Tab-separated table of C-alpha atoms in Angstrom:
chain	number	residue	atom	x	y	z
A	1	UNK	CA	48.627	-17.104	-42.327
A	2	UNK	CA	48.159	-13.459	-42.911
A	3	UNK	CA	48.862	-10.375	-40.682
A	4	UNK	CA	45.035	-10.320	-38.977
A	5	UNK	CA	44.822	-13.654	-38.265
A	6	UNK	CA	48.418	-13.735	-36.547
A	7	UNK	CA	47.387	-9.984	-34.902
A	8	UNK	CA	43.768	-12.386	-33.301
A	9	UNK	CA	46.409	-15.121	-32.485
A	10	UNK	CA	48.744	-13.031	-30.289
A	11	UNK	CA	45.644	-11.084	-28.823
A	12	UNK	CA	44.152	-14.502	-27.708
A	13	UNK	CA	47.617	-16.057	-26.198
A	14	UNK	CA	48.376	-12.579	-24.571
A	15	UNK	CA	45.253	-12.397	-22.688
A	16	UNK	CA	44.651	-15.937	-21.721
A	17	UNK	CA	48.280	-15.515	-19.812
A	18	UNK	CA	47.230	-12.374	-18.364
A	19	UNK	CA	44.332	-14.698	-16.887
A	20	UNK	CA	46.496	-17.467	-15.463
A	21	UNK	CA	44.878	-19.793	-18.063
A	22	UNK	CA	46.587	-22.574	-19.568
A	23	UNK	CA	45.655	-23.595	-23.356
A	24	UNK	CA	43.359	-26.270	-21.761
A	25	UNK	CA	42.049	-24.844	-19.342
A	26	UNK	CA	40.723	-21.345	-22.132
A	27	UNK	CA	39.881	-24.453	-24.420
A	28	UNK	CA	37.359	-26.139	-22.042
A	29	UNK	CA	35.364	-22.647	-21.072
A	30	UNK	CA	35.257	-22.002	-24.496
A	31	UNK	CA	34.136	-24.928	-25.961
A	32	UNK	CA	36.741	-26.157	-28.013
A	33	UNK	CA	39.727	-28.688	-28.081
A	34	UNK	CA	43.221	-27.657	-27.270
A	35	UNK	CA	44.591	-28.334	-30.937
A	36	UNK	CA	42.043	-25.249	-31.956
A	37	UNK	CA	42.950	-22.788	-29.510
A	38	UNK	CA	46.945	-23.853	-30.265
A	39	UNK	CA	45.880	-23.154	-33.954
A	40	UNK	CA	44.283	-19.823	-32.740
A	41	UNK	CA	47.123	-18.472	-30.980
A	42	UNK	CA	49.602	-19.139	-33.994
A	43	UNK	CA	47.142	-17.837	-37.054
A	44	UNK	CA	46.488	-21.361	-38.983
A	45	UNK	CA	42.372	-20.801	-38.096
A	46	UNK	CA	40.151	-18.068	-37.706
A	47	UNK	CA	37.201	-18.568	-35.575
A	48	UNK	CA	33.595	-18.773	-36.323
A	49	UNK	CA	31.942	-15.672	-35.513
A	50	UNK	CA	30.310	-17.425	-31.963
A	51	UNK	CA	33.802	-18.382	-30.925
A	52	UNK	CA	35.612	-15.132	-31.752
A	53	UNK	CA	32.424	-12.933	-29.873
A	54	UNK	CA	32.989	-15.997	-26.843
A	55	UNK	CA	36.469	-15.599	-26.207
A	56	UNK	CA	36.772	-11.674	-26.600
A	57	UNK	CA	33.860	-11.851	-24.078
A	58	UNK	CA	35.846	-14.558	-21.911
A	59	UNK	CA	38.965	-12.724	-22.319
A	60	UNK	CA	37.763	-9.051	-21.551
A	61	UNK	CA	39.526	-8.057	-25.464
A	62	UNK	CA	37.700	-5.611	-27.182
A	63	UNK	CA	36.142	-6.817	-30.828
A	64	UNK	CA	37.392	-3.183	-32.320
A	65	UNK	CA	40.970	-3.602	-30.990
A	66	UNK	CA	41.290	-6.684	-33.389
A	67	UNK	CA	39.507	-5.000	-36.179
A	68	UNK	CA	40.858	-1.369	-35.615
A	69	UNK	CA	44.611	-2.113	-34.538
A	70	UNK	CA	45.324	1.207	-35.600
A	71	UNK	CA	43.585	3.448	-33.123
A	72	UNK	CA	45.331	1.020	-30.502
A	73	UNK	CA	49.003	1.711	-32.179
A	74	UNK	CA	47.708	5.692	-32.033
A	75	UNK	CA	46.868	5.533	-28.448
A	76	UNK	CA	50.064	4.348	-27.243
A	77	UNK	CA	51.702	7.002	-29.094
């Protein structure tokens, strides 16, 4: 696991809680098993591209928060 695809993982968990959504429940709408999104949230996968652009989408996340963390870290400054 490296420090981008635990940074995707924490985005995903944090937002599906913010939505009320249990691991099942975000798994379902999106198309996938439980086991995947579990893997998701703790950094052992990293989406497709189709997934990744589906649950940013799903999850109201921003694609350029994930891949720019830094203007995020310089906003809340």
């Amino acid at each position: 696991m490296n420090d981008s695809e635990k940074r995707l993982g924490d985005m995903i968990k944090t937002a599906r809680k913010e939505h009320h959504w249990t691991q099942n429940q975000f798994a379902e709408q999106l198309g996938v098993s439980a086991f995947y999104v579990r893997n998701l949230e703790c950094g052992k996968c990293v989406p497709s591209l189709a997934v990744f652009c589906k649950a940013m989408r799903m999850l109201n996340l921003s694609a350029d928060d994930y891949v720019y963390p830094e203007r995020t870290a310089n906003a809340e400054v």
